[in-house]
Structures are given as C-alpha cells and as structure tokens.
Amino acid sequence: MKILFINKFLDKHTIYRTPLGILYLSAALKKAGHQVFICEPKREILAKKIKEIAPDIVAYSLRTGFHRYYLDLNRELKKRFQFLSVFGGPHATFFPEMIKEDGVDAVGLGECESSLVDLANRLERKKNYLETKNFWFKTDAGIVKNPLEKLEPDLDKILFPDRALLDSFKEVRLSRIHNLITSRGCPYNCSYCFNRQLKQMYPGEKYVRRRSVDNVIGEVKQIAEKYNLERVHFEDDTFNIDKDWLSEFAAKYPKIPFKCNIRGNLADEETARLLKKANCISVTFAIEAGNDRIRNKILQRNMTKEQIINCAWLLKKYRIRFITENILANPTSALSDDIETLDLNLICQPDYPTVSLLQPYPKTEIFKIALANNQFEKEDIDKIESFFKNSALKIPNKEERVNLQRLFAIVVAFPFLRRFIYFLIHRKRLTLFYGLLYSIWRPYCLVTKIMPHRLTPKEIFWLARRYLTD
Ligand code: SF4
C-alpha cells in the first residue's frame, strides 16, 4: 500500500517542527512493507505529488483549531483523486464525530501505530478493513465504530520514529535541532487539557509510560550518527516526573545540550542538579495563572505560588534558561487576575514567557466551567481561533487583555514598563502595533535565548522566506 501523509512541518519560528506522531506511524508502516510519503499542504505541490504516486491512503494528523483547514483541503482532493482518507491525531481522537464530514472515510482514535498497519494490511489483502480496531468508518449503511486497541505498555517495543521520511527536505535534513519524546501519558488533570479525557478512554490500563534510559539514548546516538545534532528538544509533558529515571539519564546521556518541559511542583534542588549534570540548557514550565483561585480551582493545576517561585529560583541558581507558560482571560477571571500573572512572572524573571488567551475546547473540564458561567461567545469549535490571537469567551476588559497578551513578554524583559501597563493596554487603537512587536519579539527570544545557537546564512534565508510566504 502507498500511504501519503499531509502535514505542515516546516515552520517559520523553529525552521521545522518534527511531526513525531507521523514518523512513528511511518516506521511501523514501512516495517510492515508499505510505502510511505509525506507532503506539505500546499495545493499545487500536493496535486503533483498525488498524481505521481497515486496513494491508496491519504492520512492527516489533526490538532483542534487547525482541523478545518485540512478538512477543506481533503474535500478538494477527494473531488479530483481516488483514495481512502484517514484522519488521526488529537482532534480526531476527541471529536471522532468528524467522520460525518464530507470526504472523511476513516477516523483513528488514540495511539494508532499497530492499528494503522492493520488497516493497510487489510486493504492490501482485500480483507474486511471495516473491523480495524481504533477506527471509525463511514459506510453507505452508516458509521462503523470499532473498539480501542490496548495501549502498548512497554514503549521500548515501539520502533524509533522514521526520520528518513523527511530527508528530502533540506531544511529538515540540515537542521541542528532534533525532537524526541521519552514518555506517553501524563498523570495530572489540568482542566484545560485533553489529557484527562484521554486517560478516561483507557480505564484500568497503564496510561503513563516511559521508555528506558538506554532506549532513549540509543535513539539520540542514532540521530547523532546520521544528522548534525547540536541540540535535543525533549517533548515530554513532564520530563521530571521520575527522579530515579532522571538520575540514570543524567549519568548516561551523552551531554548534547537539550531543552525539556518540567512541572514546577516537582522541581527541587536534586532535580535542578540532575538536569544541569545532563547538560539541560533550557526548560519550559507552566505558571498559567498568578492568582491562586484561578490556577488551582479553575485551571486545576494543583500547584502553589511558592512552588513556582522556588522552581524559578532553582533554575536561576543552576543557570538553566527557562520559558514560562501562561494563560490569560480564563473563565470567571478579571483583568486584575491577569495582571497578577504578569507580576508573578516579574518575580520569576523567565528568559521568555509564552502567553496565550484561553480557548476552552469542547469536552474539556474548563469548557464545562465556561458554559456553567455563561461565558461563551462561540461554542462552535470551527470558529475557535489560535490561542495566540483572541479569546472565545465573554470576559470583562477583553480588548485590554488581548493587548496585555501582546505586551506581556516585553514588559517581563523590561520591568520598568510595569508601571505603565494599565496606560498601555487601554490604548485600543494600538492593538495591531502591539501585535507586530509581539511577532518580532517572540521568534527573536526563541532563537537567541531559549535554544541559543548562531543561525547560518542558509537558516536566516529559510526563516526569512517562511516569514514572507507563510
Ligand atoms: S501537566 Fe500538562 S499534559 Fe499534564 S494534564 Fe496538565 S496540561 Fe495536560
């Protein structure tokens, strides 16, 4: 079978974003003898590619907020070409009812490495593919819903992601930063995150799993042998979840500078020391909200202000750069709560604070909270905008909070601006200008402060081209 993935992985901020989920699927499919291709969703290139390879399956990995773009694209392609369209990823997992959309043939839920192989095998052998686990199918007789396959409890049994799939893209092949993931699942239950729902889909199963340190290092070495690996980005939700694992990792890891995500409430002196020993150069940790009620009752973070400040202090002490993550415009919050978040960041002094405006996705706990408080302007997920652009909620001082989101990182970098913050955010006619400042400041900080490396002339050219064409 020929499987074509359509995915946007070249990115104007990071040069490219490794689509690890697709690369894991590709490794499993290739091992089973199938041919796998990938293409960016640019219509003219895509049409040529589909004519050239005539794929049996066209597959998409969707995130909520970007799903409508791919559904529209797929509908156009289905009018011109013959293939089975398969949708997976977080959006398909939480909204499998998207199967009813025009042009959608199959939707895969959860982790699909072995079930997608099973689907391709059944199609190739002309067996009844409508019984493939994890998948919903649209048929003339209605929707067929199959049960979920059990999760693989031992992640070491899963093949390394097939990075060769992207080798024909020189921006990827020559990149000096590569992404990895060492775990699947998260034990926490933040109200705005789909993790809680995902966990509920697998009752009684081992949901939080981690690869062995040796397995992870095997992958790092494999990447280093083939590519120019100068920085590693570990994508795990919580890299510091297990101190014994971290201790073994710090002892064995080949000291290639890396970035990871940590939970502030799990950060202590020993954690910071181990991260430093392993050559961690930067971390991301979530503050989300400065106000205790918003952080713990509404966002359900289960974390104190003291733990957050302590985490920042330890990272400073061990000279590990850090990004904080913050959410403004939360349900039941006031502008003063968002200013409290700014003030907590001013205490923590991150190298860069990422700031978003809450987008309560349907089926999350926070969606129910917003609904109970009658705070929705748009309940239609198709109309939800990027969480860096606007809020979907009816909240007081909305325009001021949008301005605050644009100016937040600049105020944290230049704290003397704090005393002018109310004056600045009330200048509603400057929103576009603030947006421009934000779109320059953000990539500048990410490249120079968070994963600091000198850009080559080629990388500067690629980034400039992406900014002009995206
Ligand atoms: S810690 Fe992160 S991944 Fe885990 S539930 Fe909270 S937001 Fe989701």
Short mmCIF file of C-alpha atoms and ligand atoms in Angstrom, two decimals:
data_model
loop_
_atom_site.label_atom_id
_atom_site.label_comp_id
_atom_site.label_asym_id
_atom_site.label_seq_id
_atom_site.Cartn_x
_atom_site.Cartn_y
_atom_site.Cartn_z
CA MET A 1 0.00 0.00 0.00
CA LYS A 2 1.08 3.57 -0.60
CA ILE A 3 0.32 5.98 2.24
CA LEU A 4 0.72 9.72 1.85
CA PHE A 5 0.75 11.92 4.97
CA ILE A 6 -0.18 15.55 4.51
CA ASN A 7 1.27 17.71 7.27
CA LYS A 8 2.67 21.17 7.83
CA PHE A 9 6.04 20.60 9.46
CA LEU A 10 8.12 23.46 8.08
CA ASP A 11 7.58 26.32 10.46
CA LYS A 12 8.52 29.97 10.42
CA HIS A 13 9.55 30.08 14.09
CA THR A 14 11.57 26.94 14.51
CA ILE A 15 12.52 26.24 10.89
CA TYR A 16 10.70 22.96 11.27
CA ARG A 17 8.61 21.08 13.79
CA THR A 18 9.22 17.33 13.79
CA PRO A 19 5.86 15.59 13.33
CA LEU A 20 6.87 12.76 15.68
CA GLY A 21 3.44 11.08 15.62
CA ILE A 22 3.63 10.66 11.85
CA LEU A 23 7.24 9.48 11.99
CA TYR A 24 6.26 6.76 14.50
CA LEU A 25 3.42 5.64 12.20
CA SER A 26 5.74 5.69 9.21
CA ALA A 27 8.28 3.44 10.97
CA ALA A 28 5.57 0.87 11.73
CA LEU A 29 4.11 1.02 8.20
CA LYS A 30 7.49 0.66 6.48
CA LYS A 31 8.42 -2.29 8.69
CA ALA A 32 5.22 -3.99 7.50
CA GLY A 33 6.31 -3.45 3.88
CA HIS A 34 4.22 -0.40 2.95
CA GLN A 35 5.48 2.68 1.12
CA VAL A 36 5.18 5.99 2.96
CA PHE A 37 5.36 9.56 1.64
CA ILE A 38 4.86 12.99 3.18
CA CYS A 39 3.96 16.33 1.66
CA GLU A 40 3.27 19.83 2.97
CA PRO A 41 -0.30 21.04 2.43
CA LYS A 42 0.48 23.32 -0.50
CA ARG A 43 -2.15 22.72 -3.12
CA GLU A 44 -0.02 22.93 -6.27
CA ILE A 45 2.74 20.66 -4.88
CA LEU A 46 0.19 18.23 -3.46
CA ALA A 47 -1.73 17.72 -6.69
CA LYS A 48 1.52 16.93 -8.49
CA LYS A 49 2.59 14.53 -5.75
CA ILE A 50 -0.72 12.66 -5.69
CA LYS A 51 -0.67 12.26 -9.48
CA GLU A 52 2.88 10.98 -9.29
CA ILE A 53 2.49 8.39 -6.51
CA ALA A 54 -1.25 7.56 -6.64
CA PRO A 55 -1.58 6.85 -2.88
CA ASP A 56 -4.09 4.27 -1.62
CA ILE A 57 -4.42 6.14 1.69
CA VAL A 58 -4.09 9.86 2.33
CA ALA A 59 -3.60 10.46 6.07
CA TYR A 60 -3.81 13.61 8.18
CA SER A 61 -2.85 14.22 11.83
CA LEU A 62 -5.12 16.94 13.21
CA ARG A 63 -4.94 19.38 16.09
CA THR A 64 -8.09 21.25 17.12
CA GLY A 65 -8.02 24.74 15.67
CA PHE A 66 -6.23 23.58 12.50
CA HIS A 67 -8.72 20.84 11.63
CA ARG A 68 -11.00 22.90 9.36
CA TYR A 69 -8.12 23.73 7.03
CA TYR A 70 -7.31 20.04 6.48
CA LEU A 71 -10.96 19.01 6.14
CA ASP A 72 -11.46 21.61 3.40
CA LEU A 73 -8.25 20.56 1.68
CA ASN A 74 -9.25 16.90 1.81
CA ARG A 75 -12.67 17.65 0.32
CA GLU A 76 -10.99 19.37 -2.63
CA LEU A 77 -8.58 16.48 -3.15
CA LYS A 78 -11.35 13.88 -2.96
CA LYS A 79 -13.09 15.58 -5.87
CA ARG A 80 -10.01 15.09 -8.05
CA PHE A 81 -8.40 11.85 -6.86
CA GLN A 82 -9.33 8.36 -5.65
CA PHE A 83 -8.02 7.39 -2.18
CA LEU A 84 -9.15 6.42 1.32
CA SER A 85 -8.92 9.48 3.57
CA VAL A 86 -7.83 8.72 7.14
CA PHE A 87 -7.74 11.26 9.97
CA GLY A 88 -5.90 10.80 13.28
CA GLY A 89 -4.19 12.90 15.96
CA PRO A 90 -5.67 14.72 18.99
CA HIS A 91 -8.61 16.31 17.17
CA ALA A 92 -9.76 13.05 15.60
CA THR A 93 -9.38 11.28 18.96
CA PHE A 94 -11.58 13.74 20.86
CA PHE A 95 -14.02 14.56 18.07
CA PRO A 96 -14.43 11.29 16.13
CA GLU A 97 -17.89 12.50 15.10
CA MET A 98 -15.96 14.43 12.44
CA ILE A 99 -16.40 11.19 10.45
CA LYS A 100 -19.70 12.72 9.30
CA GLU A 101 -17.82 15.46 7.43
CA ASP A 102 -17.90 15.32 3.67
CA GLY A 103 -14.84 13.49 2.30
CA VAL A 104 -13.81 11.79 5.57
CA ASP A 105 -13.64 7.99 5.16
CA ALA A 106 -11.97 6.90 8.40
CA VAL A 107 -11.02 8.37 11.78
CA GLY A 108 -8.36 6.82 14.03
CA LEU A 109 -8.58 7.29 17.82
CA GLY A 110 -5.69 7.23 20.29
CA GLU A 111 -2.33 5.60 19.59
CA CYS A 112 -2.54 4.06 16.13
CA GLU A 113 0.87 2.55 15.27
CA SER A 114 -0.34 -1.04 15.05
CA SER A 115 -3.95 -0.32 14.05
CA LEU A 116 -2.91 1.77 11.03
CA VAL A 117 -0.63 -1.07 9.93
CA ASP A 118 -3.56 -3.44 10.40
CA LEU A 119 -5.76 -1.19 8.27
CA ALA A 120 -3.16 -1.02 5.47
CA ASN A 121 -2.65 -4.80 5.62
CA ARG A 122 -6.38 -5.49 5.43
CA LEU A 123 -6.76 -3.16 2.46
CA GLU A 124 -3.83 -4.77 0.67
CA ARG A 125 -5.07 -8.30 1.33
CA LYS A 126 -8.64 -7.30 0.44
CA LYS A 127 -9.87 -8.34 3.90
CA ASN A 128 -12.68 -6.62 5.78
CA TYR A 129 -10.96 -3.42 6.86
CA LEU A 130 -14.13 -2.12 8.50
CA GLU A 131 -13.26 -4.23 11.56
CA THR A 132 -9.93 -2.49 12.22
CA LYS A 133 -9.63 -1.60 15.91
CA ASN A 134 -9.26 2.09 16.90
CA PHE A 135 -11.05 3.21 13.71
CA TRP A 136 -14.45 4.61 12.86
CA PHE A 137 -15.54 4.27 9.22
CA LYS A 138 -18.21 5.89 7.12
CA THR A 139 -20.17 3.40 5.00
CA ASP A 140 -23.38 3.57 2.96
CA ALA A 141 -25.08 1.71 5.82
CA GLY A 142 -23.91 4.23 8.45
CA ILE A 143 -20.97 4.77 10.78
CA VAL A 144 -18.98 1.72 11.92
CA LYS A 145 -17.34 2.20 15.34
CA ASN A 146 -14.66 -0.27 16.43
CA PRO A 147 -13.31 -0.69 19.98
CA LEU A 148 -9.97 0.74 21.06
CA GLU A 149 -6.88 -1.40 20.94
CA LYS A 150 -4.98 -1.81 24.24
CA LEU A 151 -2.12 0.64 24.80
CA GLU A 152 1.40 -0.73 24.36
CA PRO A 153 2.64 -0.90 27.98
CA ASP A 154 6.33 -1.23 27.02
CA LEU A 155 7.39 1.79 24.96
CA ASP A 156 10.78 0.20 24.25
CA LYS A 157 8.94 -2.16 21.90
CA ILE A 158 7.88 0.74 19.67
CA LEU A 159 10.21 1.42 16.74
CA PHE A 160 12.19 4.67 16.65
CA PRO A 161 10.47 7.36 14.57
CA ASP A 162 11.27 7.19 10.85
CA ARG A 163 13.23 10.45 10.46
CA ALA A 164 14.34 9.41 6.97
CA LEU A 165 10.80 10.26 5.82
CA LEU A 166 11.82 13.93 5.92
CA ASP A 167 15.27 13.52 4.36
CA SER A 168 14.25 15.00 1.03
CA PHE A 169 13.59 18.35 2.78
CA LYS A 170 16.97 20.02 3.16
CA GLU A 171 15.74 22.39 5.88
CA VAL A 172 14.99 19.32 7.98
CA ARG A 173 17.98 17.23 6.95
CA LEU A 174 20.39 20.03 7.78
CA SER A 175 18.66 21.13 10.99
CA ARG A 176 20.85 21.07 14.08
CA ILE A 177 17.91 20.64 16.50
CA HIS A 178 16.02 17.35 16.73
CA ASN A 179 12.96 16.47 18.80
CA LEU A 180 12.42 13.30 20.83
CA ILE A 181 9.85 12.01 23.26
CA THR A 182 10.65 9.66 26.15
CA SER A 183 7.16 9.05 27.56
CA ARG A 184 3.45 8.88 26.79
CA GLY A 185 0.61 9.98 29.06
CA CYS A 186 0.52 12.44 31.95
CA PRO A 187 -0.76 11.73 35.50
CA TYR A 188 -2.20 15.24 36.03
CA ASN A 189 -5.72 16.51 35.35
CA CYS A 190 -5.50 20.17 34.34
CA SER A 191 -8.97 21.35 33.38
CA TYR A 192 -7.99 22.87 30.02
CA CYS A 193 -6.10 19.83 28.75
CA PHE A 194 -7.38 16.81 26.82
CA ASN A 195 -5.14 14.53 28.86
CA ARG A 196 -7.90 13.82 31.40
CA GLN A 197 -10.28 12.65 28.65
CA LEU A 198 -7.57 10.54 27.02
CA LYS A 199 -6.88 8.81 30.33
CA GLN A 200 -10.59 8.04 30.72
CA MET A 201 -10.58 6.31 27.33
CA TYR A 202 -8.22 3.66 28.71
CA PRO A 203 -9.64 2.67 32.15
CA GLY A 204 -7.55 0.13 34.05
CA GLU A 205 -4.62 0.38 31.62
CA LYS A 206 -1.09 1.57 32.24
CA TYR A 207 -1.57 5.04 30.83
CA VAL A 208 1.62 6.86 31.92
CA ARG A 209 4.57 5.03 30.37
CA ARG A 210 8.24 5.82 29.88
CA ARG A 211 10.96 4.43 27.67
CA SER A 212 14.07 3.08 29.35
CA VAL A 213 17.03 5.46 29.52
CA ASP A 214 19.07 3.09 27.31
CA ASN A 215 16.35 3.06 24.66
CA VAL A 216 16.22 6.88 24.60
CA ILE A 217 19.99 7.17 24.40
CA GLY A 218 20.00 4.62 21.58
CA GLU A 219 17.77 6.96 19.59
CA VAL A 220 19.88 10.03 20.42
CA LYS A 221 23.00 8.21 19.20
CA GLN A 222 21.25 7.08 16.04
CA ILE A 223 20.27 10.68 15.25
CA ALA A 224 23.79 11.94 16.03
CA GLU A 225 25.32 9.39 13.64
CA LYS A 226 23.15 10.48 10.73
CA TYR A 227 22.44 14.17 11.30
CA ASN A 228 24.20 17.24 12.59
CA LEU A 229 22.83 17.07 16.14
CA GLU A 230 23.69 20.12 18.26
CA ARG A 231 20.54 20.43 20.37
CA VAL A 232 17.88 17.99 21.53
CA HIS A 233 14.35 19.03 22.37
CA PHE A 234 12.52 16.52 24.60
CA GLU A 235 8.81 16.96 24.03
CA ASP A 236 7.52 15.08 27.11
CA ASP A 237 4.83 16.92 29.06
CA THR A 238 6.76 16.40 32.32
CA PHE A 239 10.40 15.41 31.94
CA ASN A 240 10.99 15.46 35.74
CA ILE A 241 8.18 13.07 36.65
CA ASP A 242 10.53 10.35 37.96
CA LYS A 243 13.70 11.24 39.85
CA ASP A 244 15.27 7.76 39.59
CA TRP A 245 14.85 7.85 35.82
CA LEU A 246 16.31 11.36 35.69
CA SER A 247 19.28 10.29 37.79
CA GLU A 248 20.09 7.38 35.46
CA PHE A 249 19.56 9.66 32.46
CA ALA A 250 21.95 12.31 33.85
CA ALA A 251 24.62 9.64 34.33
CA LYS A 252 24.32 8.08 30.86
CA TYR A 253 23.17 10.85 28.50
CA PRO A 254 25.93 11.96 26.06
CA LYS A 255 25.67 15.61 27.21
CA ILE A 256 24.28 17.06 24.00
CA PRO A 257 22.62 20.33 25.13
CA PHE A 258 18.88 19.86 25.49
CA LYS A 259 15.59 21.52 26.32
CA CYS A 260 12.64 19.89 28.13
CA ASN A 261 9.32 20.63 29.88
CA ILE A 262 9.05 20.26 33.66
CA ARG A 263 6.37 20.66 36.38
CA GLY A 264 7.28 23.38 38.88
CA ASN A 265 5.80 21.48 41.85
CA LEU A 266 8.19 18.55 41.19
CA ALA A 267 11.29 20.74 40.93
CA ASP A 268 13.68 20.54 43.87
CA GLU A 269 17.41 21.02 44.36
CA GLU A 270 18.17 17.44 43.28
CA THR A 271 16.08 17.76 40.09
CA ALA A 272 17.81 21.00 39.10
CA ARG A 273 21.22 19.48 39.82
CA LEU A 274 20.47 16.40 37.70
CA LEU A 275 19.17 18.50 34.81
CA LYS A 276 22.32 20.59 34.90
CA LYS A 277 24.53 17.50 35.11
CA ALA A 278 22.86 16.10 31.98
CA ASN A 279 23.51 19.44 30.19
CA CYS A 280 19.97 20.78 30.12
CA ILE A 281 20.27 24.33 28.78
CA SER A 282 16.65 25.40 28.96
CA VAL A 283 13.28 24.26 30.26
CA THR A 284 9.67 25.26 29.91
CA PHE A 285 7.43 25.22 32.97
CA ALA A 286 3.86 26.35 33.31
CA ILE A 287 2.78 29.08 35.70
CA GLU A 288 -0.53 29.51 33.84
CA ALA A 289 -2.05 31.94 36.38
CA GLY A 290 -0.70 34.11 39.18
CA ASN A 291 -3.94 34.07 41.14
CA ASP A 292 -4.29 31.01 43.40
CA ARG A 293 -8.02 30.55 42.79
CA ILE A 294 -7.69 30.74 39.01
CA ARG A 295 -4.63 28.48 38.95
CA ASN A 296 -5.92 25.77 41.27
CA LYS A 297 -9.74 25.92 41.17
CA ILE A 298 -10.34 26.92 37.55
CA LEU A 299 -7.26 25.54 35.78
CA GLN A 300 -6.83 22.74 38.37
CA ARG A 301 -3.04 22.94 38.30
CA ASN A 302 -2.56 21.77 41.88
CA MET A 303 0.48 23.97 42.43
CA THR A 304 1.33 26.73 44.91
CA LYS A 305 2.86 30.12 44.18
CA GLU A 306 5.77 29.18 46.45
CA GLN A 307 6.50 26.06 44.37
CA ILE A 308 6.54 28.19 41.21
CA ILE A 309 8.89 30.79 42.67
CA ASN A 310 11.11 28.06 44.11
CA CYS A 311 11.32 26.37 40.69
CA ALA A 312 12.35 29.65 39.03
CA TRP A 313 14.90 30.32 41.77
CA LEU A 314 16.47 26.85 41.37
CA LEU A 315 16.70 27.24 37.60
CA LYS A 316 18.44 30.59 38.05
CA LYS A 317 20.77 29.07 40.63
CA TYR A 318 21.79 26.27 38.24
CA ARG A 319 21.93 28.64 35.26
CA ILE A 320 19.27 26.84 33.25
CA ARG A 321 17.31 29.18 31.00
CA PHE A 322 13.54 28.91 31.17
CA ILE A 323 10.30 29.76 29.44
CA THR A 324 7.11 30.07 31.47
CA GLU A 325 3.69 29.26 30.04
CA ASN A 326 0.77 31.50 30.98
CA ILE A 327 -2.93 31.65 30.17
CA LEU A 328 -4.90 34.90 30.26
CA ALA A 329 -8.64 35.53 30.01
CA ASN A 330 -9.70 32.47 32.00
CA PRO A 331 -13.36 31.84 32.86
CA THR A 332 -14.51 33.76 35.97
CA SER A 333 -11.30 35.85 35.94
CA ALA A 334 -10.87 39.63 35.97
CA LEU A 335 -8.21 41.80 34.35
CA SER A 336 -6.55 42.13 37.77
CA ASP A 337 -6.02 38.32 37.79
CA ASP A 338 -4.10 38.57 34.53
CA ILE A 339 -2.02 41.41 35.94
CA GLU A 340 -1.26 39.11 38.90
CA THR A 341 0.08 36.58 36.38
CA LEU A 342 2.31 39.29 34.91
CA ASP A 343 3.55 40.17 38.41
CA LEU A 344 4.39 36.55 39.22
CA ASN A 345 6.42 36.40 36.01
CA LEU A 346 8.20 39.59 37.00
CA ILE A 347 9.22 37.83 40.23
CA CYS A 348 10.31 34.66 38.39
CA GLN A 349 12.10 36.54 35.58
CA PRO A 350 11.90 33.90 32.82
CA ASP A 351 14.02 34.24 29.70
CA TYR A 352 10.75 34.28 27.82
CA PRO A 353 7.11 34.00 28.97
CA THR A 354 4.75 32.34 26.49
CA VAL A 355 1.30 33.86 26.90
CA SER A 356 -1.92 32.60 25.39
CA LEU A 357 -5.60 33.53 25.66
CA LEU A 358 -7.70 30.66 26.92
CA GLN A 359 -9.52 28.66 24.24
CA PRO A 360 -11.81 26.24 26.09
CA TYR A 361 -12.08 23.26 23.79
CA PRO A 362 -15.34 21.30 23.94
CA LYS A 363 -15.19 18.15 26.10
CA THR A 364 -12.58 19.65 28.47
CA GLU A 365 -13.43 20.49 32.08
CA ILE A 366 -12.79 24.17 31.50
CA PHE A 367 -15.33 24.15 28.69
CA LYS A 368 -17.94 22.99 31.23
CA ILE A 369 -16.85 25.71 33.68
CA ALA A 370 -17.16 28.39 30.98
CA LEU A 371 -20.54 27.01 29.93
CA ALA A 372 -21.82 26.95 33.53
CA ASN A 373 -20.80 30.59 33.85
CA ASN A 374 -22.49 31.53 30.58
CA GLN A 375 -19.23 32.87 29.17
CA PHE A 376 -19.32 31.65 25.60
CA GLU A 377 -19.38 33.82 22.54
CA LYS A 378 -18.61 30.96 20.19
CA GLU A 379 -19.36 27.36 21.03
CA ASP A 380 -18.51 26.19 17.54
CA ILE A 381 -15.04 24.62 17.53
CA ASP A 382 -14.67 25.52 13.86
CA LYS A 383 -14.67 29.16 14.88
CA ILE A 384 -12.09 28.84 17.63
CA GLU A 385 -9.07 30.91 16.69
CA SER A 386 -5.44 30.37 17.59
CA PHE A 387 -4.91 30.83 21.33
CA PHE A 388 -2.29 33.44 20.49
CA LYS A 389 -4.84 35.59 18.65
CA ASN A 390 -8.10 36.04 20.51
CA SER A 391 -10.40 34.73 23.23
CA ALA A 392 -13.64 32.86 22.51
CA LEU A 393 -15.13 33.91 25.87
CA LYS A 394 -17.32 36.74 27.03
CA ILE A 395 -14.95 38.30 29.54
CA PRO A 396 -14.61 41.77 31.02
CA ASN A 397 -11.85 44.01 29.53
CA LYS A 398 -11.36 41.70 26.57
CA GLU A 399 -9.51 44.22 24.40
CA GLU A 400 -7.20 45.20 27.25
CA ARG A 401 -6.40 41.54 27.86
CA VAL A 402 -5.62 40.97 24.19
CA ASN A 403 -3.23 43.94 24.40
CA LEU A 404 -1.73 42.52 27.58
CA GLN A 405 -1.09 39.21 25.82
CA ARG A 406 0.84 41.03 23.07
CA LEU A 407 2.88 43.17 25.51
CA PHE A 408 3.41 40.66 28.32
CA ALA A 409 6.82 39.29 27.24
CA ILE A 410 8.17 42.76 26.51
CA VAL A 411 7.16 44.01 29.97
CA VAL A 412 8.81 40.98 31.59
CA ALA A 413 12.00 41.72 29.64
CA PHE A 414 11.85 45.44 30.53
CA PRO A 415 10.27 45.53 34.03
CA PHE A 416 10.23 49.36 34.23
CA LEU A 417 7.27 49.17 31.79
CA ARG A 418 5.14 47.53 34.51
CA ARG A 419 4.21 50.91 35.98
CA PHE A 420 2.72 51.94 32.60
CA ILE A 421 0.87 48.69 31.94
CA TYR A 422 -2.69 49.97 32.50
CA PHE A 423 -1.97 53.00 30.33
CA LEU A 424 -0.53 50.81 27.55
CA ILE A 425 -3.24 48.14 27.46
CA HIS A 426 -6.02 50.74 27.37
CA ARG A 427 -4.66 52.09 24.04
CA LYS A 428 -7.07 50.00 21.96
CA ARG A 429 -6.03 51.54 18.67
CA LEU A 430 -2.51 50.20 19.16
CA THR A 431 -3.51 46.51 19.14
CA LEU A 432 -2.12 45.96 15.63
CA PHE A 433 1.13 47.68 16.53
CA TYR A 434 1.43 45.58 19.71
CA GLY A 435 0.80 42.51 17.56
CA LEU A 436 3.68 43.50 15.29
CA LEU A 437 6.01 43.98 18.27
CA TYR A 438 4.95 40.57 19.58
CA SER A 439 5.58 38.81 16.28
CA ILE A 440 9.13 40.20 16.16
CA TRP A 441 10.00 39.75 19.85
CA ARG A 442 8.80 36.14 20.13
CA PRO A 443 10.98 34.50 17.43
CA TYR A 444 13.92 36.69 18.43
CA CYS A 445 13.75 35.37 22.02
CA LEU A 446 13.16 31.77 20.98
CA VAL A 447 16.20 31.69 18.72
CA THR A 448 18.58 33.78 20.83
CA LYS A 449 17.62 32.89 24.39
CA ILE A 450 15.91 29.54 24.58
CA MET A 451 17.80 27.26 22.24
CA PRO A 452 20.65 29.67 21.61
CA HIS A 453 22.61 28.89 18.50
CA ARG A 454 24.09 31.08 15.82
CA LEU A 455 21.98 30.89 12.68
CA THR A 456 23.82 30.05 9.49
CA PRO A 457 23.20 32.28 6.44
CA LYS A 458 21.13 29.42 4.99
CA GLU A 459 18.91 29.25 8.09
CA ILE A 460 18.44 33.03 8.04
CA PHE A 461 17.40 32.75 4.39
CA TRP A 462 14.95 29.90 5.15
CA LEU A 463 13.42 31.76 8.08
CA ALA A 464 13.07 34.97 6.06
CA ARG A 465 11.46 33.06 3.20
CA ARG A 466 8.98 31.38 5.55
CA TYR A 467 8.05 34.71 7.15
CA LEU A 468 7.36 36.19 3.75
CA THR A 469 5.46 33.23 2.32
CA ASP A 470 3.52 31.71 5.30
S1 SF4 B 1 0.52 18.70 33.25
FE1 SF4 B 1 0.39 19.31 31.09
S2 SF4 B 1 -0.08 17.44 29.94
FE2 SF4 B 1 -0.49 17.03 32.11
S3 SF4 B 1 -2.68 17.43 32.35
FE3 SF4 B 1 -1.61 19.33 32.88
S4 SF4 B 1 -1.50 20.50 30.96
FE4 SF4 B 1 -2.04 18.38 30.42
#
